[in-house]
Structures are given as structure tokens and as C-alpha cells.
XYZ file of C-alpha atoms in Angstrom:
508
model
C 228.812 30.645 73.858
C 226.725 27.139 73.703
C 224.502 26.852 70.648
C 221.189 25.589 72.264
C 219.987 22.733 69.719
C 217.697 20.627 71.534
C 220.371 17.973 72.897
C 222.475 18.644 75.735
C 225.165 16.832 78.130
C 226.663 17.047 81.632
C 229.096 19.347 80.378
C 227.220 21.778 78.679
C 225.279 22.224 82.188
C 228.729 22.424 83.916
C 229.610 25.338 81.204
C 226.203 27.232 81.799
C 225.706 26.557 85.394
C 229.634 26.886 86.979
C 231.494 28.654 84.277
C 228.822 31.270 83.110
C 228.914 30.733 79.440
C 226.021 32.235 77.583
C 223.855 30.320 75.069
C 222.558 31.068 71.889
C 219.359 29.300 70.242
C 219.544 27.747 66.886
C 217.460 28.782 64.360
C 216.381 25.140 63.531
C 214.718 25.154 67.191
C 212.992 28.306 66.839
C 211.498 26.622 63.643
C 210.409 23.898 65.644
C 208.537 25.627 68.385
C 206.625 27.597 65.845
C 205.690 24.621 63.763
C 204.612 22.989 66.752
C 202.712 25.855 68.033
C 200.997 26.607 64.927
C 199.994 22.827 64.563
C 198.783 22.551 67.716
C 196.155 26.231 67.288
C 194.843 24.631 64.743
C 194.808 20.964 65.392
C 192.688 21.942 68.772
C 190.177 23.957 66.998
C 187.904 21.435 66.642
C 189.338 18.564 68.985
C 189.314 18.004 72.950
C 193.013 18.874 73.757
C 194.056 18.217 77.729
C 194.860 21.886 78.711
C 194.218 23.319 75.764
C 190.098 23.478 75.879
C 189.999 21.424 78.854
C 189.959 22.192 82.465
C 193.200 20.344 85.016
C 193.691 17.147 86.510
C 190.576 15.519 88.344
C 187.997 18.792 86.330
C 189.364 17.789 83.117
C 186.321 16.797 82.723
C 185.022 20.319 82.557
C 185.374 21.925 79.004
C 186.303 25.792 78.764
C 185.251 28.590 76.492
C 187.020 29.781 73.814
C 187.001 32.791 75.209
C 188.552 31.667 78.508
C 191.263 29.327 77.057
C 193.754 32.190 77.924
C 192.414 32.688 81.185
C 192.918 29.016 81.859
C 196.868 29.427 81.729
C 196.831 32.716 84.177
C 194.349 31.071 86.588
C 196.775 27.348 86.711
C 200.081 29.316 87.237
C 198.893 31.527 89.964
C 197.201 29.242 91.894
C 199.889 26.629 91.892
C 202.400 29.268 92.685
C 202.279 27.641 96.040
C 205.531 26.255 97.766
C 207.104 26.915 101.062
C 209.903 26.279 103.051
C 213.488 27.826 102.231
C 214.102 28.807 98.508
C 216.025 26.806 96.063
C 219.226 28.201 95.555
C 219.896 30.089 92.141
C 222.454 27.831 90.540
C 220.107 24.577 91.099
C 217.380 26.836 89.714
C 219.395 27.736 86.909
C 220.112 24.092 85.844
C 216.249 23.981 86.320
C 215.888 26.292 83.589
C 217.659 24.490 81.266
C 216.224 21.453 81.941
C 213.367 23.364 80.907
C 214.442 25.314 77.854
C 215.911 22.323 76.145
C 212.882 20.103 76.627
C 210.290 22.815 75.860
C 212.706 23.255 72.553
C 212.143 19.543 71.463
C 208.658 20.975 69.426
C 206.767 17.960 71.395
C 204.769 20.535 73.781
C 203.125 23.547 71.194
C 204.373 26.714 73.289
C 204.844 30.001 71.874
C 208.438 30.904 70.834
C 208.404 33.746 73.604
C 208.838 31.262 76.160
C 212.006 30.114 74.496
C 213.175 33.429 73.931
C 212.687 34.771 77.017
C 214.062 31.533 79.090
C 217.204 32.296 77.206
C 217.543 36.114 78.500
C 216.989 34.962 81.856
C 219.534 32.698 81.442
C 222.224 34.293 79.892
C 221.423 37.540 82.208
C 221.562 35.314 85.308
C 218.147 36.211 86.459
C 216.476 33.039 88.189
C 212.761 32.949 89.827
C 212.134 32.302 93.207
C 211.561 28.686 94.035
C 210.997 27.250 96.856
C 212.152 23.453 97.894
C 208.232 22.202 99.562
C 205.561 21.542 96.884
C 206.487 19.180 94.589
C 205.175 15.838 94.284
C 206.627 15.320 91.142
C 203.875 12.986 89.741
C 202.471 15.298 86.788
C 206.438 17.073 86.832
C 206.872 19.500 89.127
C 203.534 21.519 89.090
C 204.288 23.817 91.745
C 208.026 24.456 91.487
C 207.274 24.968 88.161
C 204.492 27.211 88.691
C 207.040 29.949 90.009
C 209.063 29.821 87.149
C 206.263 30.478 84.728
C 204.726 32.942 87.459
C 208.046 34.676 86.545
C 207.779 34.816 82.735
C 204.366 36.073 82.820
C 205.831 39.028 84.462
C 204.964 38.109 88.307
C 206.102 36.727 91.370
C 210.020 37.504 92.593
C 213.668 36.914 91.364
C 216.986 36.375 92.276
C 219.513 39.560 90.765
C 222.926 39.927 91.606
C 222.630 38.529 95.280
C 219.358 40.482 95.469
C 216.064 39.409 95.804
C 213.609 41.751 93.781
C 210.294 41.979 92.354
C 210.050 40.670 89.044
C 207.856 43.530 87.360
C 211.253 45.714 89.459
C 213.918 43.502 87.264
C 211.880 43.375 83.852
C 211.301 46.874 83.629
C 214.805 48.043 84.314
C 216.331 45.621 81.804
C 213.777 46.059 79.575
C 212.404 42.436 79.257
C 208.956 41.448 78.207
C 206.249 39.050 79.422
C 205.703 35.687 77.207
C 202.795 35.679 74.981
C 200.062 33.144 76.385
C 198.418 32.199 73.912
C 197.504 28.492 73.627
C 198.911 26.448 76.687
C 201.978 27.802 78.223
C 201.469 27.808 81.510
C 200.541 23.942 81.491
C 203.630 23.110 79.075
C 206.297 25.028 81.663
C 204.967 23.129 84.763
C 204.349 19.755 83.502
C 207.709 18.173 83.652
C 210.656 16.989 85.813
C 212.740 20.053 85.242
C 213.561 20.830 88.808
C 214.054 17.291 90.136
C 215.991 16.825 86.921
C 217.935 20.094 87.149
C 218.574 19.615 91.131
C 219.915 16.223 90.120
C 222.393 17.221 87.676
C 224.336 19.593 89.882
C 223.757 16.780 92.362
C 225.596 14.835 90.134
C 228.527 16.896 89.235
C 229.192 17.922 92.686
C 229.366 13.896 93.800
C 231.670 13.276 90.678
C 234.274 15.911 92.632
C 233.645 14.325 95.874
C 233.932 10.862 94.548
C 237.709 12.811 93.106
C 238.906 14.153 96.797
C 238.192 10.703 98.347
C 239.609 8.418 96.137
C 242.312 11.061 97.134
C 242.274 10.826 100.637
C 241.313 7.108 100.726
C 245.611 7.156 98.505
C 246.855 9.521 100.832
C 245.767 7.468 103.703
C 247.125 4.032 102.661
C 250.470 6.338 101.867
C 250.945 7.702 105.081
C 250.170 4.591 106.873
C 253.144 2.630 104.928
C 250.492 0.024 104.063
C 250.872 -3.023 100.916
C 250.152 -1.746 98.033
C 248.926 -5.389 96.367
C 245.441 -4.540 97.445
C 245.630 -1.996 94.799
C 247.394 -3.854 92.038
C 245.831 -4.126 88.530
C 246.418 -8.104 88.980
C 243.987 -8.149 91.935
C 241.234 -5.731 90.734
C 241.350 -6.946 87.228
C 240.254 -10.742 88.660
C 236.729 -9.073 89.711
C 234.696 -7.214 86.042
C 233.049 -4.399 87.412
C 234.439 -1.220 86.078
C 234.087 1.045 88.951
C 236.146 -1.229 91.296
C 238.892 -1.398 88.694
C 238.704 2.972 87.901
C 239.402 3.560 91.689
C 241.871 1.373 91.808
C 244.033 2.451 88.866
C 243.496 6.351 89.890
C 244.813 5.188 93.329
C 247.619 3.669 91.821
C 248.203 6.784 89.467
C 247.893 8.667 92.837
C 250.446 6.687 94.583
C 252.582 5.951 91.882
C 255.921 8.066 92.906
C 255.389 7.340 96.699
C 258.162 6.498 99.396
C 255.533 4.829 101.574
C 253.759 2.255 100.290
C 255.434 -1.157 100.618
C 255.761 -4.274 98.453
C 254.154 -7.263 100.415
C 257.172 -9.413 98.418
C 259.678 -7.319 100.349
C 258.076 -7.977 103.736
C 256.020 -11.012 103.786
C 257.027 -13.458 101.225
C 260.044 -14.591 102.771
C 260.945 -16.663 105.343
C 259.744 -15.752 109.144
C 260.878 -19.016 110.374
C 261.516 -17.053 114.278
C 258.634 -14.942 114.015
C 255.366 -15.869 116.350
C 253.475 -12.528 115.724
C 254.004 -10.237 113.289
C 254.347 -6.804 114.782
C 252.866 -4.817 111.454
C 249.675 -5.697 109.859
C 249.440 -8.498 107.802
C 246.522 -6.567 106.125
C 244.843 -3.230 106.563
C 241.453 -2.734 108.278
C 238.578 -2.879 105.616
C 238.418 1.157 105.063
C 241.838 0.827 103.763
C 241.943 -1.857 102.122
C 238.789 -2.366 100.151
C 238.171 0.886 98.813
C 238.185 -0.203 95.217
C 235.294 -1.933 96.481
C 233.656 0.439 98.098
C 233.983 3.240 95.838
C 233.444 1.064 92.617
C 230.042 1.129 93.342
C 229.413 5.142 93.829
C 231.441 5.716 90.836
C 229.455 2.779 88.797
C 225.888 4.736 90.169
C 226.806 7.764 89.016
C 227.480 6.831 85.707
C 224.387 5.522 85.833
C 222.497 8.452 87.475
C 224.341 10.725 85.032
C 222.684 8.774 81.856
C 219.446 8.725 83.394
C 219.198 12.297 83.871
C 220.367 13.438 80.972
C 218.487 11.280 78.764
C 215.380 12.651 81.086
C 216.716 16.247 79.832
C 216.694 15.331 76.054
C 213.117 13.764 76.072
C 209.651 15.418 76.209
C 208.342 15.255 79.847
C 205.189 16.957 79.303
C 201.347 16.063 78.803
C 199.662 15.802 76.140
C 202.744 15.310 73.651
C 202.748 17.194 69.748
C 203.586 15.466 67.012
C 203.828 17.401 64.397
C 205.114 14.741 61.958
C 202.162 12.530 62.968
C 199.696 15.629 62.453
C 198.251 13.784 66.061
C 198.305 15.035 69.846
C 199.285 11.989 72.364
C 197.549 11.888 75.660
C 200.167 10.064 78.773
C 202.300 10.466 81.739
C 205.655 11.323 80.190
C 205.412 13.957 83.138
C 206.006 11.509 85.813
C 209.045 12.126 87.479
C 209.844 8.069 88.855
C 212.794 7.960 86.932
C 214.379 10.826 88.160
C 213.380 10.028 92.195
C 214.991 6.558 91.770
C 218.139 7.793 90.647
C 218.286 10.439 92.940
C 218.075 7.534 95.938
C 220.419 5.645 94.564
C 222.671 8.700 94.593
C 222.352 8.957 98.173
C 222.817 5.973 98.980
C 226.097 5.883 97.865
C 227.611 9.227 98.991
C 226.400 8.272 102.301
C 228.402 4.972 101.964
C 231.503 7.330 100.600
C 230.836 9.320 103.556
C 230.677 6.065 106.123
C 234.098 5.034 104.463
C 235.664 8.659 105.223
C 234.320 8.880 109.015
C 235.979 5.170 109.425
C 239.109 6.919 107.653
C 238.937 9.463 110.154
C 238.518 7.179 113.154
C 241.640 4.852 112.285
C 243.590 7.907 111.933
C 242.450 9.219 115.302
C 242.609 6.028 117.226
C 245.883 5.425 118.266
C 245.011 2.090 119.126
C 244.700 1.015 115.838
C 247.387 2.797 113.711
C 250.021 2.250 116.352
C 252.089 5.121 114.902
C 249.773 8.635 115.482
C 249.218 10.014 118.915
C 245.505 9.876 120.562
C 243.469 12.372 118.263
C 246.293 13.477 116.250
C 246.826 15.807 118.952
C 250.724 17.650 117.808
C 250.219 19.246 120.868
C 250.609 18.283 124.882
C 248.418 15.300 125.611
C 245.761 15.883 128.339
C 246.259 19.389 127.918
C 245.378 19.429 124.488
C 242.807 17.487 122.613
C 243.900 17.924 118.686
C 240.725 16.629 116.051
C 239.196 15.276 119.109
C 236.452 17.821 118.877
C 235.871 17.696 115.073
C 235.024 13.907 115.420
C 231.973 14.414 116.825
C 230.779 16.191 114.053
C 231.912 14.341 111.538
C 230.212 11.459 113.393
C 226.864 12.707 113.863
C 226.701 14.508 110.578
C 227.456 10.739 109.066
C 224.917 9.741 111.499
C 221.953 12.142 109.339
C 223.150 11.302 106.333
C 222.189 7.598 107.494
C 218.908 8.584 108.345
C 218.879 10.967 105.144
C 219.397 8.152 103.105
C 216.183 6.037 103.037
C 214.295 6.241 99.908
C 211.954 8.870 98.742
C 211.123 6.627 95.583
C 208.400 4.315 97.712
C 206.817 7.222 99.678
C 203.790 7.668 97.351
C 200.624 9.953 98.792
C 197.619 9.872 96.657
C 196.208 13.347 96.151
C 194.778 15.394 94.180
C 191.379 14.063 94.244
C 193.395 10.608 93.698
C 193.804 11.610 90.018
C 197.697 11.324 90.927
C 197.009 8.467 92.789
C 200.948 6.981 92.709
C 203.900 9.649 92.735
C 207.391 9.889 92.215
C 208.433 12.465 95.423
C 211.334 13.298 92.629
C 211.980 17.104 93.793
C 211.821 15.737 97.516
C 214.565 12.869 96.690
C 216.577 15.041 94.718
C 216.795 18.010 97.375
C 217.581 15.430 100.458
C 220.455 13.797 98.323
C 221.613 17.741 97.636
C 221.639 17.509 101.617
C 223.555 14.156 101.907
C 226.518 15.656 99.047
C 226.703 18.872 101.270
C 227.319 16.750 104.281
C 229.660 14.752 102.772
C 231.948 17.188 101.542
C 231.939 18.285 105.736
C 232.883 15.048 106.587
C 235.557 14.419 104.097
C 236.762 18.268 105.224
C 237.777 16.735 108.560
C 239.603 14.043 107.129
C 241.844 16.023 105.478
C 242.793 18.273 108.213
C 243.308 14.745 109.664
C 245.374 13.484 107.177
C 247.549 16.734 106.548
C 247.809 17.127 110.511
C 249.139 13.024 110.369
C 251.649 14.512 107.517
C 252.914 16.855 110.013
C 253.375 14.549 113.062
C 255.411 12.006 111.016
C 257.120 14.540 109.202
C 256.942 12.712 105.844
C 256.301 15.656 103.629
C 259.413 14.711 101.483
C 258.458 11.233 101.004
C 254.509 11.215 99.725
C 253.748 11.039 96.393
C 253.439 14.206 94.398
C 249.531 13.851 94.270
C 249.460 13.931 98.260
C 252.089 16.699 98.433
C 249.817 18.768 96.182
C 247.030 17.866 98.398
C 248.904 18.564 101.513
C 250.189 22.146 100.283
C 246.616 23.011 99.440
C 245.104 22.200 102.752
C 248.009 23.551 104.571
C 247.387 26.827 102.648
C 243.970 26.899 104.549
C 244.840 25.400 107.330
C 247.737 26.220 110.227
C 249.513 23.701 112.233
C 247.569 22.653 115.251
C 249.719 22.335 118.234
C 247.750 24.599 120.706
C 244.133 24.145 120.367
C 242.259 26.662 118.138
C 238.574 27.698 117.153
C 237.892 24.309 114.813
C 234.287 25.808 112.607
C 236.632 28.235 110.699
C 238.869 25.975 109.205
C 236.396 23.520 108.939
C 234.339 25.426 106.461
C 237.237 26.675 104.504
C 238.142 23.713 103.472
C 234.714 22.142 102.415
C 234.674 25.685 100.330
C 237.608 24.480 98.719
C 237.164 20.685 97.937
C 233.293 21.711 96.958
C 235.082 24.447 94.471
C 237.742 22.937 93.058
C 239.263 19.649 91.886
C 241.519 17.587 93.216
């Protein structure tokens, strides 16, 4: 059980979201809401309030009738109830939701404490609104994502159920759930915000942190099986450059490789004399995607750090127009809504797995090139060459799906489309960046799938089981569990998917 109390971290979302835990609201925040919501009734009374008395966006200028205040809210969530396209799975909805929750539970927006209440039973009963990826330009938050998850707690619209998707009036009245009270402005304080983008991103996020995990893997396993020097991993060498991420993936790959028979010591080899020697018949150094991947990963690891802090301070802070402060006894008219923070991490997230996945296609072609390992047949094929053709069919789709992720990767952050009237006349495109990167991850993880059945097939051929380090034998066993010998040639999409299943499920 995680006691909601306003602030919350990657891990709590990894509890809620993967593991199922429930969560329980602290009194203190309930205290909050309500002191915020009764400040905010009565502050408005006699005041212009955005939302409250007001009409939306470019007919703010239009005031409404007392009498129609609660009107307002129905008449803004139903009409923005508006995407398209396929919907957003649960479990990125989910995280959605408590983006939501905990930001609506800061006291900064003046809703009524059914909202938080019934958030939570949604929540902790697993029951998550239909939203759908097209609509958002994330400029004043995510209006019309948002729109379907307040269409939801006002009783209307559709739900995901235990794998089913069902009416929501169907799932309320069977588990006995109630409606939120509108009252003041709920509908505009659940869809102004970066919830979605923000939520999207943080299971982005965690799911790059255990591809960033199998990679630095394979990239060890590789090196291993390839009997290259291990100085291009040596603390002495990554130490002499100061950025952290370079020197991480190094010492996990040196942790990885620690109790190998491969590697080799460039002192044994090299640094003696070769007085007869003309050309050296081994490599004097590995090809870039072995040997600089402290350098290459260093980066992805140091940008998700980074991406991880921004989103998570975007979780813990009021992202909502006008702001409450009930300290101040004032309202605050802004953009905290805007989602450009979120959208620019979310390309820079991207980026980077596309790079990781770049670095694990040119992993997969050394393997598969016999040309330039000089010690694996054509394709890895164990079987009879010409005859068969091993992971020769596999490459291709490892190579093209690398190829989209190229593509996939230019930036979201700079496409900007005025609209609405030209009242949101620069955007951030947040839900839009965070939903292609979601794309990139997913074909990552296919990518670095075929690897490993490279790498584990490699294993096999040189019959060097007994002399990998534990960390690869582990590996091995695991993909070998999934995955038979190829010597005759076999149906490849199977095995294929298995084992992204796997690496995307569990850590290495």
C-alpha cells in the first residue's frame, strides 16, 4: 500500500503501475483539497476567475451566469472528448492517472475532494478511461486526452475492465461507484495539465532504464565472446574522461565481465616484443561498436537521468491554470499548463534509444559478417551453408526497424501549429513526442531481441558456454530457455517476439 501525500518518485509509479500496489490518500491531502476548494467558492464570488465565471481559451472573454457555472464544466469535457486514432494502452493511462491525482492533490487547482476520491478507486480497482493517442497538442496540458478521463469521472464515455472494454455507466453501476461532484471547476482543473505526456513519459522512462540494462549486457557479452582487450574498459581509461555515464557503463561492463575466460589482457599480447611480426593477424583494436560503448551508452544513461528528474519534478508541481494559493488568499493567472518541458525531454529520449538501437544493429552486423569477426560463419548459420541461411532473415528486420526509428527520431519539440483561434499560438506537441519515443523503446527492445538470439546462437557455434562469465551464462540460459538451437532453418517471428516479451518484462 503507497500512502498518496502529494510527492511521488519513479519508484512509487513502478510499484502502482507494474507491481499493482494499491494507494491510500493521506488525510493531510484531503485537507488540502478542501481548503483549496472552499477558498477558491468564495474567493470567485465576487472576482473574474479563468474557468470559474469565465468562458475557455480565445471566449474567455465571455462571462457566464451563475447559474451556468456548472454547466460550463459538462459543456468543456464533452466537447473536448475528441481524440482518434488507436487507444492508449491501460498501463500508460494508469501512470496518467497518477500524474493526475498527485498534482490535482497539491491544493494549487480548487477541485472538489470527489475527484480525488474517486481517481483513487479507479486506481486501486484498475479501471482506466478510454484514451486515445491523436488530440493532444499539449500547449494548455493535454485538453483532449484529458477530456476522456474526466468524461469518465462524470460518469460517461468508456473504460478499460479486466481486458474488457465497457461502458462506463456498465462498470460504475456494478461496482457501485459514484460520479464526482462538479461543483466549481473540475472539468477545467482535470484537463489542464501534462498528465498524459508526463505519465506516457515515465513508463517511457522505466522501460529505457531496462533496455539501457540488456545492452550494456549484450554490448559485455559481445566483447566476451569475441576474445577482445579488455583495456578499453578499464577504470584507468574511463576515469581520464568526467562524465558519469561513460564511467557507469563501463564499470557494470567490467562487473559483467569480471569472472570471464575470454577477454584478454592487451599486456599479454601486445606489449611485448613482435620484432618478426609484419601484420598482426588479430585486431589491434575492436571496431567502434565494441569498443566505445562506454561512450556511446554514457550518454543514454546520462539523458535519462536527466529525463527522469524532469518528469518527475513535472509530476510534483501544479500544471494547471489559474493556480490557488491558499496561503496567499490570491488566484494566479499563467501557463504552468504548457507541456514544453515534458516534449523536450521526451526527444531527447529518443534520440538516444535510437542511438542504443544503431549500436545494437552494428552489434548484430559484426556478429553476422564473417568478414569482419573472422571466427563466426556467414550469418551465424550452425547449419549447412547455401542450404541454410541462419539470422540471415532476421537482419533485415532489425535493419529496417533501426531504419524507422531514425526517421522516428526527429523532434516533436519544434513542430509548433498555432490554433485555437491563435490563443495557443506556440505548443509543446508533448503527448505526440512522448507516444513516438513509446514507439522508438518498443522497437528497440525488437532490435536488441535479434541480437541476442545472435549472440546466444555465436555461444553455440564456438562452444564456449563453460568459459563466459557468469553474467553471460545467465543470459545465455535464459535466451536458450526461449529459444532452440538453429541448425535447420525455422519460422523466425515466434522466437523473435518471445524474447522481446522477456527482456521488455524482466531484468537482466
Amino acid at each position: 500500500m503507497l500512502t498518496f501525500n502529494g510527492t511521488l518518485g519513479i519508484e512509487d509509479f513502478y510499484k502502482v503501475i507494474f507491481e499493482g500496489s494499491q494507494i491510500q490518500i493521506d488525510n493531510q491531502v484531503y485537507k488540502t483539497v478542501e481548503n483549496s476548494f472552499n477558498f477558491l467558492k468564495k474567493f470567485s464570488e465576487d472576482k473574474v476567475i479563468y474557468g470559474v465565471n469565465t468562458g475557455f481559451g480565445p471566449m474567455a472573454q465571455y462571462k457566464i451566469k451563475d447559474s451556468e457555472r456548472i454547466q460550463l464544466q459538462y459543456n468543456l469535457i464533452r466537447s473536448h472528448a475528441s481524440g482518434t486514432g488507436q487507444p492508449i494502452a491501460p498501463m500508460y493511462v494508469k501512470a496518467a492517472m497518477l500524474a493526475r491525482l498527485n498534482t490535482l492533490s497539491l491544493g494549487n487547482s480548487g477541485v472538489h475532494v470527489s475527484v480525488i476520491e474517486l481517481m483513487t478507486e479507479l486506481i486501486n480497482k484498475d479501471i482506466t478511461p478510454l484514451i486515445y493517442e491523436h488530440g493532444g497538442v499539449g500547449a494548455s496540458g493535454d485538453l483532449v486526452q484529458l477530456a476522456h478521463l474526466a468524461l469518465v469521472l462524470i460518469g460517461e464515455g468508456e473504460v478499460f475492465y479486466k481486458g474488457e472494454r465497457k461502458a462506463t455507466q456498465e462498470v460504475f453501476k456494478t461496482l457501485d461507484l459514484k460520479p464526482i461532484s462538479v461543483e466549481l471547476r473540475e472539468g477545467l482543473a482535470l484537463m489542464n495539465g501534462t498528465s498524459v505526456m508526463t505519465g506516457i513519459g515515465i513508463v517511457n522512462a522505466i522501460y529505457s532504464r531496462q533496455l539501457l540494462g540488456w545492452m550494456t549486457s549484450a554490448s559485455a557479452a559481445i566483447n566476451e565472446i569475441v576474445k577482445a582487450y579488455d583495456d578499453h574498459l578499464s577504470y584507468e581509461l574511463n576515469q581520464s574522461k568526467r562524465h558519469a555515464g561513460q564511467r557507469n557503463i563501463a564499470e557494470a561492463m567490467r562487473e559483467h565481465l569480471k569472472d570471464s575466460q575470454l577477454t584478454r589482457k592487451r599486456e599479454h599480447h601486445l606489449y611485448s616484443k613482435n620484432d618478426n611480426v609484419s601484420i598482426f593477424e588479430d585486431k589491434v583494436q575492436e571496431y567502434y561498436s565494441l569498443r566505445c560503448v562506454p561512450q556511446i551508452l554514457g550518454p543514454v544513461i546520462d539523458t535519462l537521468n536527466n529525463v527522469e528528474n524532469i518528469l518527475i519534478e513535472e509530476v510534483n508541481s501544479a500544471n494547471d491554470n489559474p493556480i490557488v494559493n491558499v496561503e496567499k488568499k490570491h488566484v494566479y493567472h499563467g501557463g504552468n499548463f504548457h507541456g514544453d518541458y515534458v516534449s523536450l525531454e521526451m526527444d531527447k529520449l529518443k534520440i538516444v534509444v535510437t542511438k542504443l538501437s544503431m549500436l545494437s544493429e552494428r552489434q548484430l552486423n559484426y556478429l553476422l559478417n564473417s568478414s569482419l569477426n573472422n571466427m563466426l560463419p556467414p550469418f551465424v548459420n550452425l547449419g549447412k551453408l547455401g542450404l541454410n541461411f541462419g539470422m540471415q532473415g532476421v537482419q533485415f528486420t532489425a535493419t529496417s526497424t533501426t531504419a524507422e526509428n531514425q526517421t522516428l527520431s526527429n523532434p516533436m519539440y519544434i513542430h509548433s501549429i498555432p490554433n485555437n483561434n491563435d490563443n495557443q499560438d506556440i505548443v509543446s506537441m508533448g503527448t505526440n513526442a512522448a507516444l513516438i519515443t513509446k514507439k522508438v523503446i518498443e522497437n528497440a527492445y525488437e532490435v536488441l531481441a535479434i541480437e541476442l538470439i545472435t549472440i546466444v546462437q555465436a555461444i553455440e557455434y564456438l562452444q564456449v558456454q563453460d568459459k563466459v562469465s557468469s553474467k553471460t551464462k545467465k543470459m545465455y540460459d535464459e535466451i536458450r530457455n526461449l529459444v532452440p538451437i538453429f541448425t535447420e532453418d525455422v519460422i523466425m517471428y515466434p522466437y523473435v517476439n518471445l524474447v522481446k516479451d522477456y527482456i521488455i518484462n524482466n531484468k537482466t
